[in-house]
Each structure stands twice: as structure tokens, then as C-alpha cells.
Amino acid sequence: MRVYDKPMTDQPYRVIDCDGHLMESNEELGEYADDSLRAPLTSKMVKIATAGRMITQDGPFPSLDGIHNYARGWGGRFSWPRTMASEERTGSAGDWSALLDKTGIERTVIFPTRGLAVGMIRTPEYADRLCRVYNDYVHDRYRGADDRIHPMGLIPMVSPALAVEELRRVVRDLGMPGAMLPAAGLPLHLAHEFWWPVYEEAADLGCVLALHGASHHGLGLDSFTDFVGSHILHHPVPLMYALVGLVYHGVLDRYPGLKLAFLEGGAAWLVPVLDRAVRNDEFFGRVAKRPFDEYVTSGNVLIGCEGNDVSLPYLASRVGIEPFAYSSDYPHEVDLPGAQHEIRETVESDALTEAQKRAVLAGNASRFYGF
């Protein structure tokens, strides 16, 4: 394991990435699987042109939906030509180590790619075995390779009892920060009492549950035929659903120690939610135990944002900077120059104070994840 005590550059600010991505390798995953998972793990890999050097794999995880395998466009500032951090397999531990070296990012919390579809699995026993294999794999191949890399675990949410057991193993035995929750794809909304045992366990463990956008399934977008149009909505919209549900179904009051990250949707989605919550309090009277913004500013909520989130200065003036943290999304939408650009964009912002820059680039994520 490569051990680092400080960033490898003279970056004037500490930077912690609250949301990057690994790229799973079926071949590597197969080394941690038993014979029951061998067949799907040995299926061939296919490369899609829309992702440059990124690889989408056939394998043990289901498809996110019917639209992610094709996207038109890809002519923006973070697209072609893509320059990754290394010549190693994109999204591998070696590639991530190179990115951290070249950007000065101190630590990263990383999420799956194919594993984003874990919420689509409906068979509890299969979901449990696959999550265990994935967690062993990322603990060994990523966390074990570089102590700056912190993978989030996967848990079989389709069975809360199994999810509780695996969450406990992920945190206590593997030392991960917590687990990812798919923001879309599960058969019930995330605030439903069916899931409450998972929230109770997470609160008891003091770990993080990170809601991560990905699929557009079940969001009212299933008839969309254009990926870019869907992409505008299918990351932020389920985060709105989840936060509102968790507040008004009483989850955040029932489990006051529960730590929740809302990732992959930027920060702007919070503005209409805050506005509507205030308006509804005026019309119906307060239904939740506290004003809505107090749940956001409690210290138990973290919202990922990129360097070019133009809504961030407004939100910082409205609710404070503490809920917001830098997210790279490498190697999905952002390559090496893109990551460097977005850090620089925050550092050079005239709309944020020095204290706000330090908080959003590292301080908030450090406090929230306990780094």
C-alpha cells in the first residue's frame, strides 16, 4: 500500500473529492467470486464509443436502464479529446493514484460504475453474494493499493436484513466509510419504512449512506429517447425525491445520527426544494418537526457539487457553505484536465470567500467522512 500523509503538490488548498468513480473489471472481480458468480463475471467486455477509453462491461450487474448505452453530442469542454490521468486501465487504482498525484487531491471517496445498478437486482440471495464479492474486491484492489482511496460499499437493499448485515461488515471489518444507496431503481421510495432497519444500523455505526444518482428508471423519464435530455433530470430529480421523503416521512427525526450524502446531481436542485418547503409551511403550517433548511444544515447532510456550480454562492448565502463538498466525478464526465479545471474554478472564484473555498474543497468532506 502506498501511504501518503499530505498532498503531492503545492496546491494552496486542501482538496478532498467526495464523489469519484472506479471502473470495475470483470476479470478482477472474478478473483473474489465463487463458482456461482463465475459465468456472468467471465462474459466479454464491450467498449462504447461515447465513453472514450472508459469500458462498459457485460457482467454480473444489470443494465442501469435503456438509455445509458448511447449518447449523442460529446463535444463539450470535458469531452473530446479525453486525457486520462495515466496509461493504466481507466478507473483502476493505479489510474486513481495518478489522478491524485497530478491534481493534489488529498483523498477520494469512490463509487461504482456498473455497480450503480445494484438497486435493479430483485433476488436477495444473488444481490447479497454480488455485493460481498464487490466489497471484497474494492477493499483489496483499491483501498489496499492506496490509502488515499476510500471505496464506498454496496449493500443488498432488496433485503433490509441482509443489507444491515453487509453494512456492518463493510464498516467494521473492511473499514469503509459506509455504503451507496441507489437513488433510483429500488421498488419503494427511499423513505419508506421498509428500509428503516438500514437507517437504524447506519446511525448506530456512525457511517455514511450516500445516495447516488444514475438510472432514469421510474422517474417519469422512461419514455425519453434522448440521453442528454434525460441526463439533465435523472441525476438531480431523485435526490430531490429522496431528501423531501426522508424529511417528511420522519426518517431524519427518527434517526438523528444518520449521515446522508446526496451525490451526482450538483447543488442547484436544492433551491426549488427549499423554496417549495417554505411555501408549504406558509400554506399548511409546519408538518416536519423543524424548518426544512435545518435538516440540510444539521451537519448530517452532504451535497456534492462541481467547480462550475453557479448556484453555490447563492446557496452558501442562504444556508451556509457547510452542506456542500467538491465532487470530481472522474473518470465519468471529467478527465484529468477537467478535474484540474474545476478545482481551479473554485480556487479562483470571486463569489466565494477564502473560508468558503476551503470548506467546499476539503473541510466539509473531511468533517463529514471523518478524514
Coordinates of C-alpha atoms in Angstrom, one line a residue:
M1 CA 0.0 0.0 0.0
R2 CA 1.2 3.5 -0.8
V3 CA 0.8 5.7 2.3
Y4 CA 0.5 9.5 2.0
D5 CA 0.4 12.0 4.8
K6 CA -0.1 15.1 2.6
P7 CA -0.8 16.1 -1.0
M8 CA 2.0 15.6 -3.5
T9 CA 1.8 19.1 -5.0
D10 CA 2.0 22.7 -3.7
Q11 CA -1.8 23.1 -4.1
P12 CA -2.6 26.2 -1.9
Y13 CA -5.8 24.5 -0.7
R14 CA -6.5 21.0 0.6
V15 CA -8.8 19.1 -1.7
I16 CA -10.9 16.1 -0.9
D17 CA -13.1 14.5 -3.5
C18 CA -16.4 13.3 -2.1
D19 CA -17.6 11.5 -5.3
G20 CA -15.3 9.8 -7.9
H21 CA -15.8 6.5 -9.7
L22 CA -13.9 3.3 -10.1
M23 CA -14.3 1.2 -13.3
E24 CA -15.0 -2.4 -12.4
S25 CA -13.0 -5.2 -14.2
N26 CA -14.9 -8.4 -14.6
E27 CA -11.6 -10.3 -14.7
E28 CA -10.5 -8.8 -11.3
L29 CA -13.9 -9.2 -9.8
G30 CA -13.8 -12.9 -10.8
E31 CA -10.9 -13.5 -8.5
Y32 CA -13.1 -12.8 -5.5
A33 CA -16.1 -14.8 -6.6
D34 CA -17.2 -18.4 -6.1
D35 CA -18.4 -20.7 -8.9
S36 CA -22.0 -19.4 -8.6
L37 CA -20.9 -16.0 -10.0
R38 CA -18.2 -17.2 -12.3
A39 CA -20.3 -17.3 -15.5
P40 CA -21.5 -13.6 -15.5
L41 CA -18.1 -12.5 -14.4
T42 CA -16.3 -14.1 -17.3
S43 CA -18.5 -12.7 -20.0
K44 CA -16.8 -10.4 -22.6
M45 CA -16.2 -6.7 -22.2
V46 CA -17.6 -4.3 -24.7
K47 CA -16.4 -0.8 -25.4
I48 CA -18.7 2.0 -26.3
A49 CA -17.6 5.0 -28.4
T50 CA -19.4 7.6 -26.2
A51 CA -17.1 6.9 -23.3
G52 CA -13.7 7.2 -25.0
R53 CA -11.3 4.9 -23.2
M54 CA -13.8 4.1 -20.5
I55 CA -15.1 0.5 -20.6
T56 CA -18.7 -0.7 -20.1
Q57 CA -18.8 -4.3 -19.2
D58 CA -21.3 -7.1 -19.7
G59 CA -21.3 -9.0 -16.4
P60 CA -23.0 -9.6 -13.1
F61 CA -24.8 -6.3 -12.7
P62 CA -28.0 -5.4 -14.6
S63 CA -28.2 -2.5 -17.0
L64 CA -29.0 0.8 -15.5
D65 CA -31.8 1.5 -17.9
G66 CA -32.4 1.5 -21.7
I67 CA -30.7 4.8 -22.4
H68 CA -27.2 4.9 -20.9
N69 CA -25.5 2.9 -23.7
Y70 CA -26.0 5.7 -26.2
A71 CA -25.4 9.4 -26.1
R72 CA -25.2 11.9 -28.9
G73 CA -23.1 15.0 -28.7
W74 CA -19.9 14.7 -26.6
G75 CA -18.5 17.9 -27.9
G76 CA -18.3 20.0 -24.7
R77 CA -15.2 21.2 -22.8
F78 CA -14.9 18.0 -20.8
S79 CA -15.3 15.6 -23.8
W80 CA -13.1 15.0 -26.8
P81 CA -10.2 14.6 -26.8
R82 CA -10.2 12.9 -23.3
T83 CA -6.9 13.0 -21.4
M84 CA -6.9 10.5 -18.5
A85 CA -4.6 10.5 -15.6
S86 CA -2.4 7.6 -16.7
E87 CA -1.9 4.9 -19.3
E88 CA -3.2 2.3 -16.8
R89 CA -6.8 1.0 -17.1
T90 CA -9.1 3.9 -16.7
G91 CA -10.7 4.0 -13.3
S92 CA -8.3 1.4 -11.9
A93 CA -6.5 2.0 -8.6
G94 CA -3.3 2.9 -10.5
D95 CA -5.2 5.4 -12.6
W96 CA -6.7 7.0 -9.5
S97 CA -3.3 7.2 -7.7
A98 CA -2.0 9.1 -10.8
L99 CA -5.0 11.5 -10.7
L100 CA -4.5 12.2 -7.0
D101 CA -0.8 12.8 -7.6
K102 CA -1.4 15.2 -10.6
T103 CA -4.3 17.2 -9.1
G104 CA -3.2 17.4 -5.4
I105 CA -6.4 15.8 -4.3
E106 CA -5.7 14.5 -0.8
R107 CA -8.3 11.8 -0.7
T108 CA -11.2 10.5 -2.8
V109 CA -14.4 8.6 -2.0
I110 CA -15.2 6.4 -4.9
F111 CA -18.3 4.8 -6.2
P112 CA -19.0 2.0 -8.7
T113 CA -19.9 2.3 -12.3
R114 CA -21.6 -0.9 -13.3
G115 CA -22.5 -1.4 -9.6
L116 CA -24.6 1.7 -9.7
A117 CA -27.3 -0.7 -11.0
V118 CA -27.3 -2.7 -7.8
G119 CA -30.8 -1.4 -7.0
M120 CA -32.2 -3.1 -10.0
I121 CA -31.5 -6.6 -8.6
R122 CA -34.6 -8.2 -7.2
T123 CA -33.2 -11.5 -6.0
P124 CA -32.0 -11.1 -2.4
E125 CA -29.6 -14.0 -2.3
Y126 CA -27.9 -13.0 -5.6
A127 CA -27.7 -9.4 -4.5
D128 CA -26.1 -10.4 -1.3
R129 CA -23.4 -12.6 -2.9
L130 CA -22.7 -10.0 -5.5
C131 CA -22.3 -7.1 -3.0
R132 CA -20.0 -9.2 -0.9
V133 CA -17.8 -10.0 -3.9
Y134 CA -17.7 -6.4 -4.9
N135 CA -16.9 -5.1 -1.4
D136 CA -14.0 -7.6 -1.0
Y137 CA -12.8 -6.6 -4.5
V138 CA -12.7 -2.8 -3.9
H139 CA -11.3 -3.2 -0.4
D140 CA -8.4 -5.2 -1.7
R141 CA -7.8 -3.7 -5.1
Y142 CA -8.4 0.0 -4.3
R143 CA -8.2 0.6 -0.6
G144 CA -5.4 -1.9 -0.3
A145 CA -3.5 -0.2 -3.1
D146 CA -3.5 3.4 -1.9
D147 CA -4.7 4.7 1.4
R148 CA -5.9 7.9 -0.2
I149 CA -8.7 5.9 -2.0
H150 CA -11.9 5.2 0.0
P151 CA -14.4 3.0 -1.8
M152 CA -18.0 3.0 -0.6
G153 CA -19.6 -0.4 -0.2
L154 CA -22.6 -1.9 -1.9
I155 CA -25.4 -3.5 0.2
P156 CA -28.3 -5.6 -1.0
M157 CA -31.1 -3.2 -0.2
V158 CA -33.7 -5.5 -1.7
S159 CA -33.4 -7.4 1.7
P160 CA -33.0 -4.9 4.6
A161 CA -31.9 -7.8 6.9
L162 CA -29.1 -8.8 4.5
A163 CA -28.3 -5.1 3.9
V164 CA -27.9 -4.5 7.6
E165 CA -25.6 -7.5 7.9
E166 CA -23.4 -6.4 5.0
L167 CA -23.3 -2.8 6.0
R168 CA -22.0 -3.9 9.4
R169 CA -19.3 -6.0 7.7
V170 CA -18.4 -3.1 5.3
V171 CA -17.8 -0.7 8.1
R172 CA -16.5 -2.8 11.0
D173 CA -14.5 -5.5 9.1
L174 CA -13.4 -3.7 5.9
G175 CA -13.1 -0.2 7.3
M176 CA -15.0 1.6 4.6
P177 CA -16.8 4.9 5.2
G178 CA -20.2 3.3 4.5
A179 CA -22.4 2.3 1.6
M180 CA -24.0 3.6 -1.5
L181 CA -27.8 3.8 -1.9
P182 CA -29.1 3.9 -5.5
A183 CA -31.3 7.0 -5.8
A184 CA -33.5 5.2 -8.4
G185 CA -34.3 1.7 -9.2
L186 CA -35.5 0.3 -5.9
P187 CA -39.1 -0.9 -5.7
L188 CA -40.0 1.6 -2.9
H189 CA -39.1 5.2 -2.3
L190 CA -36.1 5.6 0.0
A191 CA -38.0 7.0 2.9
H192 CA -40.4 4.0 3.1
E193 CA -40.4 2.3 6.5
F194 CA -39.3 -1.0 4.7
W195 CA -35.8 0.5 4.6
W196 CA -35.7 1.9 8.2
P197 CA -33.6 -1.0 9.6
V198 CA -30.8 0.0 7.3
Y199 CA -31.0 3.6 8.5
E200 CA -31.1 2.5 12.1
E201 CA -27.9 0.4 11.6
A202 CA -26.1 3.2 9.8
A203 CA -26.9 5.6 12.6
D204 CA -25.7 3.2 15.2
L205 CA -22.5 2.6 13.2
G206 CA -21.9 6.3 12.7
C207 CA -21.2 5.6 9.0
V208 CA -22.3 7.4 5.8
L209 CA -25.1 6.3 3.4
A210 CA -24.5 8.0 0.1
L211 CA -27.5 8.4 -2.3
H212 CA -26.1 8.4 -5.8
G213 CA -27.9 9.3 -8.9
A214 CA -27.6 7.1 -12.0
S215 CA -30.6 5.4 -13.6
H216 CA -33.6 7.2 -15.0
H217 CA -35.8 4.2 -14.4
G218 CA -39.1 5.0 -12.6
L219 CA -38.6 8.8 -12.6
G220 CA -41.2 9.6 -15.3
L221 CA -38.4 9.6 -17.9
D222 CA -38.8 6.0 -19.2
S223 CA -40.2 7.2 -22.5
F224 CA -37.3 9.6 -23.1
T225 CA -35.3 8.5 -26.2
D226 CA -32.5 11.1 -25.9
F227 CA -29.8 10.5 -23.3
V228 CA -28.7 14.2 -22.9
G229 CA -32.3 15.3 -22.2
S230 CA -32.7 12.5 -19.6
H231 CA -29.3 13.3 -18.2
I232 CA -30.4 16.8 -17.2
L233 CA -33.0 15.3 -15.0
H234 CA -32.1 11.8 -13.9
H235 CA -29.3 12.8 -11.5
P236 CA -30.9 15.7 -9.6
V237 CA -34.5 14.7 -9.6
P238 CA -34.2 11.5 -7.5
L239 CA -32.1 13.4 -4.9
M240 CA -35.0 15.9 -4.6
Y241 CA -37.4 13.0 -4.1
A242 CA -35.2 11.4 -1.5
L243 CA -34.5 14.4 0.6
V244 CA -38.1 15.5 0.7
G245 CA -39.2 12.0 1.5
L246 CA -36.7 11.5 4.3
V247 CA -37.7 14.7 5.9
Y248 CA -41.5 14.4 5.7
H249 CA -41.6 10.7 6.4
G250 CA -39.8 11.4 9.6
V251 CA -36.6 9.4 8.9
L252 CA -34.2 12.2 9.8
D253 CA -36.1 12.8 13.1
R254 CA -36.3 9.2 14.0
Y255 CA -32.5 8.6 13.4
P256 CA -30.8 11.9 14.3
G257 CA -27.4 10.4 13.9
L258 CA -27.9 9.3 10.3
K259 CA -25.4 10.8 7.9
L260 CA -26.6 11.1 4.3
A261 CA -24.7 12.3 1.2
F262 CA -26.6 13.4 -1.9
L263 CA -24.4 13.0 -4.9
E264 CA -24.1 13.3 -8.7
G265 CA -26.8 15.9 -9.0
G266 CA -24.9 19.2 -8.4
A267 CA -26.3 21.6 -5.9
A268 CA -28.9 23.7 -7.7
W269 CA -31.7 21.1 -7.1
L270 CA -31.8 22.2 -3.5
V271 CA -33.0 25.7 -4.5
P272 CA -36.6 24.8 -5.6
V273 CA -36.9 22.3 -2.8
L274 CA -36.1 25.0 -0.2
D275 CA -38.5 27.4 -1.9
R276 CA -41.4 24.9 -2.0
A277 CA -40.8 23.8 1.6
V278 CA -41.0 27.4 2.8
R279 CA -44.1 28.0 0.7
N280 CA -45.8 24.8 2.0
D281 CA -45.0 25.8 5.6
E282 CA -46.8 29.1 5.0
F283 CA -49.8 27.3 3.5
F284 CA -50.2 24.1 5.6
G285 CA -48.3 25.1 8.7
R286 CA -45.1 23.2 9.6
V287 CA -45.6 19.5 9.2
A288 CA -41.9 18.4 9.8
K289 CA -40.6 18.9 13.3
R290 CA -38.1 21.6 12.2
P291 CA -37.8 24.1 9.3
F292 CA -36.7 22.3 6.2
D293 CA -33.4 24.1 6.0
E294 CA -32.4 23.0 9.4
Y295 CA -32.2 19.4 8.2
V296 CA -29.9 20.5 5.4
T297 CA -27.6 22.4 7.8
S298 CA -27.6 19.8 10.6
G299 CA -24.1 18.6 9.8
N300 CA -25.5 15.2 8.8
V301 CA -26.2 16.1 5.1
L302 CA -23.6 16.5 2.4
I303 CA -24.3 17.6 -1.1
G304 CA -21.8 17.1 -3.9
C305 CA -21.0 19.9 -6.2
E306 CA -18.6 20.7 -9.1
G307 CA -16.5 23.7 -9.5
N308 CA -18.8 25.3 -12.0
D309 CA -22.0 25.1 -9.9
V310 CA -23.2 28.7 -10.4
S311 CA -25.8 28.2 -7.7
L312 CA -23.3 27.5 -5.0
P313 CA -22.6 31.2 -3.9
Y314 CA -26.3 31.8 -3.6
L315 CA -26.9 28.6 -1.6
A316 CA -23.9 29.5 0.7
S317 CA -25.5 32.8 1.4
R318 CA -28.8 31.2 2.1
V319 CA -28.0 28.1 4.2
G320 CA -24.2 28.4 4.7
I321 CA -21.4 26.5 2.9
E322 CA -21.2 23.5 5.4
P323 CA -23.5 21.1 3.4
F324 CA -21.5 21.3 0.2
A325 CA -18.4 19.5 -1.0
Y326 CA -16.3 19.2 -4.1
S327 CA -17.1 16.2 -6.4
S328 CA -14.8 15.2 -9.3
D329 CA -16.9 12.5 -11.0
Y330 CA -13.7 11.2 -12.5
P331 CA -13.5 9.4 -14.9
H332 CA -17.1 9.7 -16.0
E333 CA -17.9 13.2 -17.2
V334 CA -14.5 14.6 -16.2
D335 CA -11.0 13.7 -17.3
L336 CA -7.7 14.9 -15.8
P337 CA -7.8 18.4 -17.3
G338 CA -11.5 18.7 -16.4
A339 CA -10.7 17.8 -12.8
Q340 CA -7.9 20.3 -12.7
H341 CA -10.1 23.0 -14.3
E342 CA -13.0 22.5 -11.8
I343 CA -10.6 22.8 -8.8
R344 CA -9.1 25.9 -10.3
E345 CA -12.5 27.3 -11.0
T346 CA -13.4 27.1 -7.3
V347 CA -10.0 28.4 -6.1
E348 CA -10.3 31.5 -8.4
S349 CA -13.9 32.2 -7.7
D350 CA -14.7 35.8 -6.8
A351 CA -18.1 34.8 -5.5
L352 CA -16.8 32.6 -2.6
T353 CA -14.8 33.8 0.4
E354 CA -11.5 32.1 1.3
A355 CA -13.2 30.3 4.2
Q356 CA -15.9 29.0 1.9
K357 CA -13.4 27.8 -0.7
R358 CA -11.5 25.9 2.0
A359 CA -14.7 24.4 3.3
V360 CA -16.2 23.2 0.0
L361 CA -12.8 21.9 -1.4
A362 CA -11.9 19.9 1.7
G363 CA -13.2 20.9 5.1
N364 CA -16.8 19.8 4.8
A365 CA -15.9 16.4 3.3
S366 CA -13.2 15.9 5.9
R367 CA -15.6 16.5 8.7
F368 CA -18.5 14.5 7.2
Y369 CA -16.5 11.4 6.4
G370 CA -14.2 11.7 9.4
F371 CA -10.9 12.0 7.5

